[in-house]
Amino acid sequence: MIQEIYIGGRNVGPRHKPFIIAEMSGNHNQSLERALAIVDAAAYAGADAIKLQTYTADTMTLPGAFTIEDEASLWKGRELYDLYKEAHTPWKWHKPIFERAKALGMLAFSSPFDETAVDFLESLGAPAYKIASFENTDHPLIRKVAATGKPVIISTGAATVSELDEAVRVLRAAGCLQFILLKCTSTYPATPANTNLVTIPHMRDLFGVQVGLSDHTMGIGVPVAAVALGATVIEKHFTLSRADGGVDSAFSLEPDELRSLVIETERAWEALGYVQYGVQKAEEKSRLFKRSVYVAKDVNAGDMFTRENIRIIRPGLGLAPKFFEDLLGKPAKQDIKAGTPLSWDLV
């Protein structure tokens, strides 16, 4: 039995609608006003949580350490230190963002990228922690997060099975049993073809924990499919408008899309139900419209039933169609008007 997780007053698990996380990342474009507007829009769309990233350029890398040369990257040519300097969320913004989310009935938490970030987020009463894909091999950070006693969500992008197994073992050894893995493809954007959602139930069974999806594809089709495969958490990058630009805007949802995601993933979850055969209570009235055997032409007593004077039609008030062949050649016991449902007492 997969354990339910309790995050800030919300139960997360197969028996509950998907837990939807709107990832702000650097889409605030270095404006606190815009950051708060993103919180408002996420809450209005129905997200369960807004997620930040807590780091500085200095806690991520060193000046001049690396320049992105990948021709396919959204950030080709950018120096890594400068990119993080542009994308980071100033730590002094965290408190007003957390408070705005709380006022709107939405959770706020973050991905810490070093131990000082964990201490800072603890001071804000963060209800959970997220370990990003590129940090899922950072065992000291994972231990630090586990030591808080809060639920942990870990993205699994760009990791081998053995690396994931090590991360899970580190969490459990540190006493953290409340954690969720997120299937993730660490390309930006990702494509449906490299998302491989069938990994979700396999990963759930392999590690015995809930599995969700951290999704970088465009649109909402992939998350809906993930829920159908058992994902309990969906994380998507979120912005007010892709046209406004920003480091992650190209693969982020806009407000109307996030609202659709909330609605459609909940519908997918509701539709899962349970293994069911037979006639549901809601279907009972519909059985009237199944087919049955009717007299199609007036029949006199003693006349034989033929393909010309009886037919299989709707509604289902007569004998079941499976008896049609048995009725052919049998005599009518009495006169029968066309339009009469055939029953055994007439044969």
Tab-separated table of C-alpha atoms in Angstrom:
chain	number	residue	atom	x	y	z
A	1	MET	CA	0.000	0.000	0.000
A	2	ILE	CA	1.529	3.321	-1.079
A	3	GLN	CA	1.764	5.726	1.846
A	4	GLU	CA	-0.151	8.998	1.750
A	5	ILE	CA	1.861	12.176	2.274
A	6	TYR	CA	0.611	15.137	4.282
A	7	ILE	CA	1.844	18.521	3.023
A	8	GLY	CA	0.729	21.664	4.798
A	9	GLY	CA	-2.825	20.536	5.453
A	10	ARG	CA	-3.280	18.653	2.191
A	11	ASN	CA	-3.314	14.900	1.757
A	12	VAL	CA	-1.374	13.735	-1.283
A	13	GLY	CA	-1.885	10.243	-2.620
A	14	PRO	CA	-3.843	7.987	-4.974
A	15	ARG	CA	-7.114	8.590	-3.085
A	16	HIS	CA	-6.883	12.353	-3.575
A	17	LYS	CA	-6.972	14.620	-6.603
A	18	PRO	CA	-3.563	15.437	-8.073
A	19	PHE	CA	-1.416	17.896	-6.136
A	20	ILE	CA	-0.602	20.679	-8.603
A	21	ILE	CA	2.586	22.714	-8.174
A	22	ALA	CA	3.129	25.935	-10.124
A	23	GLU	CA	6.889	26.486	-10.464
A	24	MET	CA	7.737	30.197	-10.579
A	25	SER	CA	11.473	29.706	-11.152
A	26	GLY	CA	12.914	32.884	-12.691
A	27	ASN	CA	9.711	33.954	-14.432
A	28	HIS	CA	9.377	36.894	-12.033
A	29	ASN	CA	11.917	38.676	-14.286
A	30	GLN	CA	13.459	40.299	-11.189
A	31	SER	CA	10.225	42.084	-10.232
A	32	LEU	CA	8.620	41.414	-6.855
A	33	GLU	CA	5.388	42.909	-8.154
A	34	ARG	CA	5.388	40.382	-10.986
A	35	ALA	CA	6.285	37.566	-8.581
A	36	LEU	CA	3.249	38.376	-6.433
A	37	ALA	CA	1.076	38.596	-9.549
A	38	ILE	CA	2.262	35.091	-10.478
A	39	VAL	CA	1.218	33.888	-7.014
A	40	ASP	CA	-2.216	35.471	-7.480
A	41	ALA	CA	-2.665	33.917	-10.915
A	42	ALA	CA	-1.587	30.462	-9.706
A	43	ALA	CA	-4.050	30.596	-6.815
A	44	TYR	CA	-6.877	31.749	-9.101
A	45	ALA	CA	-6.082	28.878	-11.487
A	46	GLY	CA	-6.486	26.390	-8.633
A	47	ALA	CA	-2.888	25.297	-8.038
A	48	ASP	CA	-2.216	23.701	-4.662
A	49	ALA	CA	1.205	25.247	-4.280
A	50	ILE	CA	3.580	27.823	-5.696
A	51	LYS	CA	7.213	26.741	-5.715
A	52	LEU	CA	10.301	28.900	-5.677
A	53	GLN	CA	13.987	28.178	-6.094
A	54	THR	CA	16.222	29.341	-3.260
A	55	TYR	CA	19.797	30.059	-4.274
A	56	THR	CA	22.199	32.793	-5.259
A	57	ALA	CA	24.599	32.713	-8.166
A	58	ASP	CA	27.401	32.174	-5.639
A	59	THR	CA	25.746	29.116	-4.078
A	60	MET	CA	25.266	27.570	-7.522
A	61	THR	CA	28.564	28.057	-9.318
A	62	LEU	CA	31.686	30.246	-9.692
A	63	PRO	CA	32.104	33.248	-11.995
A	64	GLY	CA	33.544	32.133	-15.306
A	65	ALA	CA	33.237	28.444	-14.455
A	66	PHE	CA	31.091	27.446	-17.433
A	67	THR	CA	29.506	28.824	-20.585
A	68	ILE	CA	26.600	26.977	-22.208
A	69	GLU	CA	27.660	25.888	-25.708
A	70	ASP	CA	24.827	23.460	-26.547
A	71	GLU	CA	23.344	24.591	-29.869
A	72	ALA	CA	19.905	23.257	-28.847
A	73	SER	CA	19.816	25.039	-25.495
A	74	LEU	CA	17.499	27.957	-24.802
A	75	TRP	CA	20.452	29.528	-23.005
A	76	LYS	CA	23.238	28.953	-25.575
A	77	GLY	CA	26.079	31.388	-25.077
A	78	ARG	CA	25.048	32.336	-21.554
A	79	GLU	CA	27.649	32.218	-18.817
A	80	LEU	CA	26.214	30.026	-16.057
A	81	TYR	CA	26.983	32.434	-13.212
A	82	ASP	CA	25.275	35.316	-15.020
A	83	LEU	CA	22.257	33.155	-15.866
A	84	TYR	CA	21.736	32.237	-12.205
A	85	LYS	CA	22.232	35.856	-11.182
A	86	GLU	CA	19.387	36.809	-13.528
A	87	ALA	CA	17.112	33.911	-12.607
A	88	HIS	CA	17.473	33.755	-8.812
A	89	THR	CA	14.654	34.831	-6.523
A	90	PRO	CA	15.985	37.365	-4.011
A	91	TRP	CA	15.786	35.860	-0.545
A	92	LYS	CA	14.095	38.968	0.861
A	93	TRP	CA	11.174	38.258	-1.511
A	94	HIS	CA	10.474	34.835	-0.057
A	95	LYS	CA	8.577	36.020	2.991
A	96	PRO	CA	6.106	38.280	1.119
A	97	ILE	CA	5.613	35.545	-1.489
A	98	PHE	CA	4.948	32.930	1.213
A	99	GLU	CA	2.566	35.300	2.983
A	100	ARG	CA	0.673	36.129	-0.226
A	101	ALA	CA	0.231	32.441	-1.005
A	102	LYS	CA	-1.015	31.718	2.520
A	103	ALA	CA	-3.523	34.575	2.322
A	104	LEU	CA	-4.886	33.022	-0.876
A	105	GLY	CA	-5.170	29.534	0.621
A	106	MET	CA	-2.241	28.174	-1.349
A	107	LEU	CA	0.959	26.555	-0.102
A	108	ALA	CA	4.394	27.963	-0.836
A	109	PHE	CA	7.648	26.043	-0.644
A	110	SER	CA	10.938	25.896	-2.468
A	111	SER	CA	13.887	23.990	-3.875
A	112	PRO	CA	16.943	24.760	-1.752
A	113	PHE	CA	20.279	24.413	-3.535
A	114	ASP	CA	22.599	24.426	-0.556
A	115	GLU	CA	22.436	23.989	3.205
A	116	THR	CA	22.139	27.721	3.956
A	117	ALA	CA	18.998	27.809	1.824
A	118	VAL	CA	17.483	25.013	3.935
A	119	ASP	CA	18.146	26.961	7.131
A	120	PHE	CA	16.590	30.057	5.600
A	121	LEU	CA	13.487	28.196	4.415
A	122	GLU	CA	13.099	26.617	7.856
A	123	SER	CA	12.929	30.128	9.313
A	124	LEU	CA	9.960	30.775	7.006
A	125	GLY	CA	8.157	27.587	8.070
A	126	ALA	CA	8.365	25.879	4.685
A	127	PRO	CA	5.898	22.931	4.704
A	128	ALA	CA	7.963	20.749	2.343
A	129	TYR	CA	11.136	20.686	0.288
A	130	LYS	CA	11.885	19.936	-3.348
A	131	ILE	CA	15.184	18.506	-4.519
A	132	ALA	CA	15.810	19.491	-8.135
A	133	SER	CA	16.996	16.950	-10.684
A	134	PHE	CA	20.546	18.274	-10.858
A	135	GLU	CA	20.795	18.016	-7.058
A	136	ASN	CA	19.421	14.475	-6.710
A	137	THR	CA	22.986	13.175	-6.262
A	138	ASP	CA	23.895	15.802	-3.641
A	139	HIS	CA	23.684	13.522	-0.601
A	140	PRO	CA	24.695	16.163	1.979
A	141	LEU	CA	21.880	18.418	0.761
A	142	ILE	CA	19.406	15.515	0.794
A	143	ARG	CA	20.429	14.662	4.380
A	144	LYS	CA	20.030	18.286	5.418
A	145	VAL	CA	16.527	18.429	3.972
A	146	ALA	CA	15.589	15.070	5.479
A	147	ALA	CA	16.707	16.299	8.910
A	148	THR	CA	13.958	18.941	8.882
A	149	GLY	CA	11.324	16.228	9.241
A	150	LYS	CA	9.319	17.803	6.414
A	151	PRO	CA	8.010	15.922	3.359
A	152	VAL	CA	10.464	15.819	0.458
A	153	ILE	CA	9.791	15.781	-3.281
A	154	ILE	CA	12.672	14.718	-5.536
A	155	SER	CA	12.874	15.117	-9.301
A	156	THR	CA	14.576	12.196	-11.028
A	157	GLY	CA	15.830	13.807	-14.236
A	158	ALA	CA	19.264	12.906	-15.637
A	159	ALA	CA	19.776	10.186	-13.018
A	160	THR	CA	20.519	6.493	-13.277
A	161	VAL	CA	18.519	3.890	-11.391
A	162	SER	CA	21.447	3.350	-9.038
A	163	GLU	CA	21.676	7.088	-8.328
A	164	LEU	CA	17.971	7.193	-7.544
A	165	ASP	CA	18.325	4.152	-5.315
A	166	GLU	CA	21.138	5.901	-3.438
A	167	ALA	CA	19.018	9.045	-2.977
A	168	VAL	CA	16.107	6.987	-1.649
A	169	ARG	CA	18.425	5.125	0.730
A	170	VAL	CA	19.903	8.406	1.990
A	171	LEU	CA	16.420	9.751	2.711
A	172	ARG	CA	15.300	6.631	4.529
A	173	ALA	CA	18.516	6.341	6.500
A	174	ALA	CA	18.018	9.942	7.630
A	175	GLY	CA	14.546	9.079	8.895
A	176	CYS	CA	12.545	10.612	6.046
A	177	LEU	CA	9.694	8.326	5.034
A	178	GLN	CA	7.428	11.065	3.660
A	179	PHE	CA	8.801	11.593	0.178
A	180	ILE	CA	7.626	11.544	-3.425
A	181	LEU	CA	9.643	10.953	-6.591
A	182	LEU	CA	8.859	12.935	-9.732
A	183	LYS	CA	9.488	11.430	-13.163
A	184	CYS	CA	11.358	14.139	-15.006
A	185	THR	CA	13.108	14.631	-18.328
A	186	SER	CA	15.809	17.266	-17.915
A	187	THR	CA	15.534	18.930	-21.301
A	188	TYR	CA	14.071	22.394	-21.736
A	189	PRO	CA	11.584	22.076	-23.251
A	190	ALA	CA	11.017	18.327	-23.191
A	191	THR	CA	9.097	16.457	-25.870
A	192	PRO	CA	6.311	13.922	-25.351
A	193	ALA	CA	8.507	11.380	-27.119
A	194	ASN	CA	11.260	11.605	-24.493
A	195	THR	CA	8.952	11.774	-21.487
A	196	ASN	CA	8.402	7.992	-21.120
A	197	LEU	CA	5.456	8.138	-18.749
A	198	VAL	CA	5.152	4.366	-18.411
A	199	THR	CA	8.105	4.736	-16.043
A	200	ILE	CA	5.718	6.199	-13.445
A	201	PRO	CA	4.040	2.956	-12.303
A	202	HIS	CA	7.348	1.089	-12.672
A	203	MET	CA	9.149	3.618	-10.449
A	204	ARG	CA	6.294	3.482	-7.932
A	205	ASP	CA	6.570	-0.293	-7.684
A	206	LEU	CA	10.379	-0.259	-7.692
A	207	PHE	CA	10.755	2.119	-4.759
A	208	GLY	CA	7.388	1.653	-3.029
A	209	VAL	CA	6.555	5.352	-2.958
A	210	GLN	CA	4.286	7.841	-4.675
A	211	VAL	CA	5.480	9.075	-8.048
A	212	GLY	CA	4.475	12.247	-9.831
A	213	LEU	CA	5.666	14.229	-12.842
A	214	SER	CA	7.846	17.289	-13.189
A	215	ASP	CA	6.961	18.254	-16.726
A	216	HIS	CA	8.775	20.477	-19.197
A	217	THR	CA	6.637	19.699	-22.261
A	218	MET	CA	4.321	22.213	-23.842
A	219	GLY	CA	0.613	22.032	-23.037
A	220	ILE	CA	-1.261	19.771	-20.633
A	221	GLY	CA	-1.665	16.487	-22.517
A	222	VAL	CA	1.379	14.847	-20.944
A	223	PRO	CA	0.363	15.648	-17.333
A	224	VAL	CA	-3.162	14.332	-17.932
A	225	ALA	CA	-1.704	11.088	-19.270
A	226	ALA	CA	0.621	10.930	-16.255
A	227	VAL	CA	-2.320	11.087	-13.862
A	228	ALA	CA	-3.954	8.255	-15.791
A	229	LEU	CA	-0.802	6.231	-15.080
A	230	GLY	CA	-0.932	6.993	-11.368
A	231	ALA	CA	0.938	10.286	-10.918
A	232	THR	CA	-0.152	11.969	-7.681
A	233	VAL	CA	1.800	15.227	-8.144
A	234	ILE	CA	2.173	17.425	-11.213
A	235	GLU	CA	4.727	20.224	-11.355
A	236	LYS	CA	4.742	22.709	-14.236
A	237	HIS	CA	6.636	25.947	-14.783
A	238	PHE	CA	4.266	28.911	-14.706
A	239	THR	CA	4.305	32.477	-15.976
A	240	LEU	CA	1.851	35.283	-16.613
A	241	SER	CA	2.646	35.378	-20.326
A	242	ARG	CA	5.291	33.623	-22.403
A	243	ALA	CA	5.487	36.760	-24.539
A	244	ASP	CA	6.920	38.638	-21.556
A	245	GLY	CA	10.099	36.588	-21.783
A	246	GLY	CA	12.161	35.225	-18.922
A	247	VAL	CA	14.626	32.398	-18.415
A	248	ASP	CA	11.971	29.657	-18.331
A	249	SER	CA	9.082	31.331	-20.118
A	250	ALA	CA	9.365	29.268	-23.314
A	251	PHE	CA	8.171	26.071	-21.602
A	252	SER	CA	5.915	27.609	-18.942
A	253	LEU	CA	2.129	27.500	-18.751
A	254	GLU	CA	0.044	30.653	-18.837
A	255	PRO	CA	-2.888	31.183	-16.405
A	256	ASP	CA	-5.651	29.785	-18.632
A	257	GLU	CA	-3.513	26.741	-19.382
A	258	LEU	CA	-2.797	26.139	-15.704
A	259	ARG	CA	-6.516	26.339	-14.975
A	260	SER	CA	-7.147	23.743	-17.690
A	261	LEU	CA	-4.413	21.570	-16.215
A	262	VAL	CA	-6.059	21.668	-12.774
A	263	ILE	CA	-9.453	20.779	-14.229
A	264	GLU	CA	-8.356	18.072	-16.661
A	265	THR	CA	-5.961	16.274	-14.303
A	266	GLU	CA	-8.717	16.113	-11.695
A	267	ARG	CA	-11.071	14.682	-14.328
A	268	ALA	CA	-8.442	12.103	-15.274
A	269	TRP	CA	-8.038	11.144	-11.610
A	270	GLU	CA	-11.803	10.870	-11.081
A	271	ALA	CA	-12.081	8.716	-14.191
A	272	LEU	CA	-9.607	6.133	-12.867
A	273	GLY	CA	-12.120	4.740	-10.383
A	274	TYR	CA	-11.842	1.021	-9.727
A	275	VAL	CA	-12.102	-2.230	-11.667
A	276	GLN	CA	-15.771	-2.369	-12.614
A	277	TYR	CA	-17.898	-4.740	-14.688
A	278	GLY	CA	-21.656	-5.094	-14.895
A	279	VAL	CA	-24.332	-2.445	-14.800
A	280	GLN	CA	-23.597	0.606	-12.680
A	281	LYS	CA	-26.453	2.295	-10.873
A	282	ALA	CA	-25.982	5.309	-13.128
A	283	GLU	CA	-26.483	3.045	-16.166
A	284	GLU	CA	-29.667	1.293	-15.046
A	285	LYS	CA	-32.005	3.612	-16.947
A	286	SER	CA	-29.848	3.276	-20.053
A	287	ARG	CA	-30.556	-0.449	-20.260
A	288	LEU	CA	-33.966	0.531	-21.638
A	289	PHE	CA	-32.185	1.488	-24.863
A	290	LYS	CA	-30.550	-1.870	-25.470
A	291	ARG	CA	-31.986	-3.944	-28.307
A	292	SER	CA	-34.645	-6.650	-27.994
A	293	VAL	CA	-37.060	-8.652	-30.176
A	294	TYR	CA	-40.252	-6.908	-31.344
A	295	VAL	CA	-43.113	-7.915	-33.593
A	296	ALA	CA	-42.600	-5.878	-36.774
A	297	LYS	CA	-45.839	-6.859	-38.614
A	298	ASP	CA	-49.251	-7.937	-37.348
A	299	VAL	CA	-49.234	-11.646	-36.524
A	300	ASN	CA	-52.289	-13.928	-36.204
A	301	ALA	CA	-52.514	-16.788	-33.755
A	302	GLY	CA	-50.731	-19.808	-35.223
A	303	ASP	CA	-48.573	-17.796	-37.650
A	304	MET	CA	-44.906	-18.674	-37.597
A	305	PHE	CA	-42.361	-16.071	-36.545
A	306	THR	CA	-40.089	-15.127	-39.439
A	307	ARG	CA	-37.389	-12.620	-40.230
A	308	GLU	CA	-40.118	-10.534	-41.879
A	309	ASN	CA	-42.497	-10.260	-38.906
A	310	ILE	CA	-40.055	-9.990	-35.998
A	311	ARG	CA	-36.990	-7.755	-35.689
A	312	ILE	CA	-34.262	-6.825	-33.249
A	313	ILE	CA	-34.724	-3.137	-32.430
A	314	ARG	CA	-34.510	-0.658	-29.580
A	315	PRO	CA	-35.776	-0.397	-26.818
A	316	GLY	CA	-35.012	-3.385	-24.623
A	317	LEU	CA	-38.512	-4.324	-23.440
A	318	GLY	CA	-38.726	-7.587	-25.381
A	319	LEU	CA	-36.768	-10.819	-25.370
A	320	ALA	CA	-32.992	-10.526	-25.609
A	321	PRO	CA	-31.525	-10.650	-29.144
A	322	LYS	CA	-29.743	-13.903	-28.302
A	323	PHE	CA	-33.144	-15.670	-28.539
A	324	PHE	CA	-33.937	-14.378	-32.041
A	325	GLU	CA	-32.800	-17.509	-33.916
A	326	ASP	CA	-34.719	-19.755	-31.473
A	327	LEU	CA	-37.945	-17.818	-32.129
A	328	LEU	CA	-37.872	-18.304	-35.895
A	329	GLY	CA	-40.356	-20.957	-36.979
A	330	LYS	CA	-42.241	-20.990	-33.686
A	331	PRO	CA	-46.017	-20.233	-33.759
A	332	ALA	CA	-47.677	-17.245	-32.124
A	333	LYS	CA	-50.048	-18.219	-29.310
A	334	GLN	CA	-52.372	-15.299	-30.082
A	335	ASP	CA	-52.889	-12.355	-32.366
A	336	ILE	CA	-50.089	-9.806	-31.885
A	337	LYS	CA	-50.009	-6.234	-33.149
A	338	ALA	CA	-46.930	-4.770	-34.796
A	339	GLY	CA	-44.844	-2.831	-32.279
A	340	THR	CA	-45.375	-5.340	-29.463
A	341	PRO	CA	-42.268	-6.453	-27.542
A	342	LEU	CA	-42.083	-10.216	-27.815
A	343	SER	CA	-42.199	-12.241	-24.601
A	344	TRP	CA	-42.251	-15.990	-23.904
A	345	ASP	CA	-45.961	-15.985	-23.019
A	346	LEU	CA	-46.695	-14.954	-26.639
A	347	VAL	CA	-44.749	-17.860	-28.156
